[in-house]
PDB file of C-alpha atoms in Angstrom:
ATOM      1  CA  MET V   1     -24.629  33.863 -65.077  1.00  0.00           C
ATOM      2  CA  THR V   2     -26.810  36.686 -63.844  1.00  0.00           C
ATOM      3  CA  THR V   3     -25.394  40.058 -62.767  1.00  0.00           C
ATOM      4  CA  PRO V   4     -26.608  40.957 -59.316  1.00  0.00           C
ATOM      5  CA  ASP V   5     -28.838  44.054 -58.847  1.00  0.00           C
ATOM      6  CA  VAL V   6     -26.809  46.058 -56.403  1.00  0.00           C
ATOM      7  CA  PHE V   7     -27.786  49.276 -54.570  1.00  0.00           C
ATOM      8  CA  ASN V   8     -25.448  51.749 -52.990  1.00  0.00           C
ATOM      9  CA  HIS V   9     -25.932  55.184 -51.339  1.00  0.00           C
ATOM     10  CA  ASN V  10     -22.686  56.308 -53.007  1.00  0.00           C
ATOM     11  CA  VAL V  11     -20.936  57.231 -49.777  1.00  0.00           C
ATOM     12  CA  PRO V  12     -17.127  56.724 -49.152  1.00  0.00           C
ATOM     13  CA  ALA V  13     -17.721  53.858 -46.644  1.00  0.00           C
ATOM     14  CA  GLU V  14     -18.976  51.567 -49.351  1.00  0.00           C
ATOM     15  CA  SER V  15     -15.635  51.711 -51.151  1.00  0.00           C
ATOM     16  CA  ASP V  16     -13.559  52.116 -47.926  1.00  0.00           C
ATOM     17  CA  PHE V  17     -14.983  48.951 -46.391  1.00  0.00           C
ATOM     18  CA  GLY V  18     -15.776  47.103 -49.622  1.00  0.00           C
ATOM     19  CA  TYR V  19     -19.483  46.388 -49.403  1.00  0.00           C
ATOM     20  CA  ALA V  20     -22.754  47.019 -51.100  1.00  0.00           C
ATOM     21  CA  GLN V  21     -25.853  48.485 -49.233  1.00  0.00           C
ATOM     22  CA  ALA V  22     -28.089  45.902 -50.936  1.00  0.00           C
ATOM     23  CA  ILE V  23     -28.002  42.962 -53.312  1.00  0.00           C
ATOM     24  CA  LYS V  24     -31.031  41.312 -54.975  1.00  0.00           C
ATOM     25  CA  SER V  25     -30.734  37.575 -55.331  1.00  0.00           C
ATOM     26  CA  GLY V  26     -33.783  36.020 -57.013  1.00  0.00           C
ATOM     27  CA  ASP V  27     -36.818  37.543 -55.209  1.00  0.00           C
ATOM     28  CA  LEU V  28     -35.016  38.493 -52.119  1.00  0.00           C
ATOM     29  CA  VAL V  29     -33.050  41.666 -51.330  1.00  0.00           C
ATOM     30  CA  HIS V  30     -30.410  41.396 -48.674  1.00  0.00           C
ATOM     31  CA  VAL V  31     -29.787  44.816 -47.046  1.00  0.00           C
ATOM     32  CA  SER V  32     -26.505  45.649 -45.165  1.00  0.00           C
ATOM     33  CA  GLY V  33     -26.707  47.358 -41.897  1.00  0.00           C
ATOM     34  CA  GLN V  34     -28.313  50.796 -42.221  1.00  0.00           C
ATOM     35  CA  PHE V  35     -27.561  53.564 -39.879  1.00  0.00           C
ATOM     36  CA  SER V  36     -27.682  57.332 -39.509  1.00  0.00           C
ATOM     37  CA  LEU V  37     -25.742  58.765 -42.451  1.00  0.00           C
ATOM     38  CA  ASP V  38     -26.462  61.767 -44.583  1.00  0.00           C
ATOM     39  CA  GLY V  39     -26.156  61.824 -48.413  1.00  0.00           C
ATOM     40  CA  THR V  40     -22.412  62.406 -48.318  1.00  0.00           C
ATOM     41  CA  GLY V  41     -21.676  59.695 -45.779  1.00  0.00           C
ATOM     42  CA  ASP V  42     -21.274  61.807 -42.719  1.00  0.00           C
ATOM     43  CA  PHE V  43     -22.532  60.210 -39.499  1.00  0.00           C
ATOM     44  CA  LEU V  44     -25.465  62.067 -37.926  1.00  0.00           C
ATOM     45  CA  HIS V  45     -26.984  62.429 -34.410  1.00  0.00           C
ATOM     46  CA  ALA V  46     -24.313  61.053 -32.173  1.00  0.00           C
ATOM     47  CA  ASP V  47     -25.823  59.536 -28.987  1.00  0.00           C
ATOM     48  CA  ASP V  48     -29.396  60.435 -29.968  1.00  0.00           C
ATOM     49  CA  PHE V  49     -31.155  57.132 -30.330  1.00  0.00           C
ATOM     50  CA  VAL V  50     -34.514  58.316 -31.547  1.00  0.00           C
ATOM     51  CA  ALA V  51     -32.949  60.656 -34.236  1.00  0.00           C
ATOM     52  CA  GLN V  52     -30.580  57.822 -35.421  1.00  0.00           C
ATOM     53  CA  LEU V  53     -33.360  55.371 -35.678  1.00  0.00           C
ATOM     54  CA  LYS V  54     -35.484  57.851 -37.800  1.00  0.00           C
ATOM     55  CA  GLN V  55     -32.512  58.554 -40.123  1.00  0.00           C
ATOM     56  CA  THR V  56     -31.712  54.818 -40.356  1.00  0.00           C
ATOM     57  CA  TYR V  57     -35.243  54.108 -41.452  1.00  0.00           C
ATOM     58  CA  ALA V  58     -35.104  57.029 -43.946  1.00  0.00           C
ATOM     59  CA  ASN V  59     -31.980  55.548 -45.462  1.00  0.00           C
ATOM     60  CA  PHE V  60     -33.624  52.198 -45.647  1.00  0.00           C
ATOM     61  CA  ASP V  61     -36.607  53.785 -47.482  1.00  0.00           C
ATOM     62  CA  LYS V  62     -34.069  54.740 -50.333  1.00  0.00           C
ATOM     63  CA  VAL V  63     -33.261  51.027 -50.698  1.00  0.00           C
ATOM     64  CA  LEU V  64     -36.988  50.138 -50.820  1.00  0.00           C
ATOM     65  CA  ASP V  65     -37.531  52.794 -53.496  1.00  0.00           C
ATOM     66  CA  HIS V  66     -34.667  51.405 -55.612  1.00  0.00           C
ATOM     67  CA  TYR V  67     -36.168  48.015 -55.724  1.00  0.00           C
ATOM     68  CA  GLY V  68     -39.726  49.319 -56.056  1.00  0.00           C
ATOM     69  CA  ALA V  69     -40.678  47.620 -52.732  1.00  0.00           C
ATOM     70  CA  THR V  70     -42.724  48.642 -49.728  1.00  0.00           C
ATOM     71  CA  ARG V  71     -42.409  48.216 -46.068  1.00  0.00           C
ATOM     72  CA  ASN V  72     -44.907  45.364 -46.255  1.00  0.00           C
ATOM     73  CA  GLN V  73     -42.410  43.343 -48.241  1.00  0.00           C
ATOM     74  CA  ILE V  74     -39.824  43.344 -45.461  1.00  0.00           C
ATOM     75  CA  ILE V  75     -39.693  39.892 -44.136  1.00  0.00           C
ATOM     76  CA  SER V  76     -36.879  40.124 -41.634  1.00  0.00           C
ATOM     77  CA  GLN V  77     -34.951  42.695 -39.627  1.00  0.00           C
ATOM     78  CA  THR V  78     -32.131  42.551 -37.264  1.00  0.00           C
ATOM     79  CA  LEU V  79     -31.490  45.532 -34.992  1.00  0.00           C
ATOM     80  CA  TYR V  80     -28.178  46.172 -33.135  1.00  0.00           C
ATOM     81  CA  VAL V  81     -28.701  48.535 -30.146  1.00  0.00           C
ATOM     82  CA  VAL V  82     -26.140  49.899 -27.771  1.00  0.00           C
ATOM     83  CA  ASN V  83     -27.548  50.190 -24.227  1.00  0.00           C
ATOM     84  CA  LEU V  84     -30.510  48.022 -25.116  1.00  0.00           C
ATOM     85  CA  ARG V  85     -32.150  48.217 -21.760  1.00  0.00           C
ATOM     86  CA  GLU V  86     -32.011  52.017 -21.828  1.00  0.00           C
ATOM     87  CA  ASN V  87     -33.193  52.157 -25.429  1.00  0.00           C
ATOM     88  CA  ALA V  88     -35.791  49.283 -25.444  1.00  0.00           C
ATOM     89  CA  ARG V  89     -38.887  51.435 -25.297  1.00  0.00           C
ATOM     90  CA  ALA V  90     -37.560  53.827 -28.018  1.00  0.00           C
ATOM     91  CA  THR V  91     -36.703  50.716 -30.152  1.00  0.00           C
ATOM     92  CA  SER V  92     -40.276  49.408 -29.900  1.00  0.00           C
ATOM     93  CA  GLU V  93     -41.918  52.764 -30.480  1.00  0.00           C
ATOM     94  CA  GLY V  94     -39.732  53.488 -33.508  1.00  0.00           C
ATOM     95  CA  ASN V  95     -40.309  49.958 -34.905  1.00  0.00           C
ATOM     96  CA  ARG V  96     -44.068  50.282 -34.534  1.00  0.00           C
ATOM     97  CA  ALA V  97     -44.085  53.761 -36.121  1.00  0.00           C
ATOM     98  CA  TYR V  98     -42.023  52.562 -39.049  1.00  0.00           C
ATOM     99  CA  PHE V  99     -43.950  49.304 -39.746  1.00  0.00           C
ATOM    100  CA  GLY V 100     -47.451  50.238 -38.752  1.00  0.00           C
ATOM    101  CA  ASP V 101     -49.541  47.075 -38.844  1.00  0.00           C
ATOM    102  CA  HIS V 102     -46.936  44.981 -40.750  1.00  0.00           C
ATOM    103  CA  ARG V 103     -45.091  42.517 -38.660  1.00  0.00           C
ATOM    104  CA  PRO V 104     -41.779  41.148 -40.088  1.00  0.00           C
ATOM    105  CA  VAL V 105     -39.706  38.757 -38.084  1.00  0.00           C
ATOM    106  CA  SER V 106     -37.250  40.747 -35.905  1.00  0.00           C
ATOM    107  CA  THR V 107     -34.307  40.145 -33.825  1.00  0.00           C
ATOM    108  CA  VAL V 108     -32.867  42.820 -31.453  1.00  0.00           C
ATOM    109  CA  VAL V 109     -29.309  42.395 -30.242  1.00  0.00           C
ATOM    110  CA  GLY V 110     -27.692  44.371 -27.500  1.00  0.00           C
ATOM    111  CA  VAL V 111     -24.172  45.335 -28.440  1.00  0.00           C
ATOM    112  CA  ALA V 112     -21.318  47.135 -26.612  1.00  0.00           C
ATOM    113  CA  GLU V 113     -20.426  49.384 -29.540  1.00  0.00           C
ATOM    114  CA  LEU V 114     -20.957  50.104 -33.237  1.00  0.00           C
ATOM    115  CA  THR V 115     -18.715  51.610 -35.943  1.00  0.00           C
ATOM    116  CA  PHE V 116     -18.892  55.317 -35.149  1.00  0.00           C
ATOM    117  CA  PRO V 117     -18.367  56.981 -31.809  1.00  0.00           C
ATOM    118  CA  GLY V 118     -21.923  57.822 -30.652  1.00  0.00           C
ATOM    119  CA  GLN V 119     -23.644  55.359 -32.981  1.00  0.00           C
ATOM    120  CA  VAL V 120     -26.277  53.593 -31.024  1.00  0.00           C
ATOM    121  CA  VAL V 121     -28.334  51.639 -33.616  1.00  0.00           C
ATOM    122  CA  GLU V 122     -27.918  49.797 -36.829  1.00  0.00           C
ATOM    123  CA  THR V 123     -30.355  47.549 -38.668  1.00  0.00           C
ATOM    124  CA  SER V 124     -30.298  45.118 -41.483  1.00  0.00           C
ATOM    125  CA  PHE V 125     -33.167  43.693 -43.501  1.00  0.00           C
ATOM    126  CA  ILE V 126     -34.376  41.081 -45.990  1.00  0.00           C
ATOM    127  CA  ILE V 127     -37.158  42.059 -48.504  1.00  0.00           C
ATOM    128  CA  ASP V 128     -39.242  39.669 -50.529  1.00  0.00           C
ATOM    129  CA  THR V 129     -39.980  41.487 -53.749  1.00  0.00           C
ATOM    130  CA  LYS V 130     -42.693  38.905 -54.788  1.00  0.00           C
ATOM    131  CA  LEU V 131     -44.865  39.528 -51.671  1.00  0.00           C
ATOM    132  CA  THR V 132     -48.066  41.511 -52.274  1.00  0.00           C
ATOM    133  CA  ALA V 133     -47.189  45.032 -51.468  1.00  0.00           C
TER     134      ALA V 133
END
């Protein structure tokens, strides 16, 4: 039996809620919903969609670094967005800025609310570590 390669940001929510940020299974890395947290687990940028999305992607970059992966190895993302109609343009702009010319499959889901008051975006990913970076 193989021990999974697990990544955590080492923030309280991981033990409080009982989850891992990411787990590698074979060549795939499944990443839990990332959102706007600082290094101690404090939620940042309440109600500021653009700032939250930037911080969310910055946190995801830490996951990529752990697995030695690049954005070009992301094969799938799911975005959860509060007030999707209001935030649709910023979602598209932030996504294009983060991925550049790379085009993973993507699903955007409008939701009524997320975990923290003022949280307006969360995104999860799947990475294929065998893809050419």
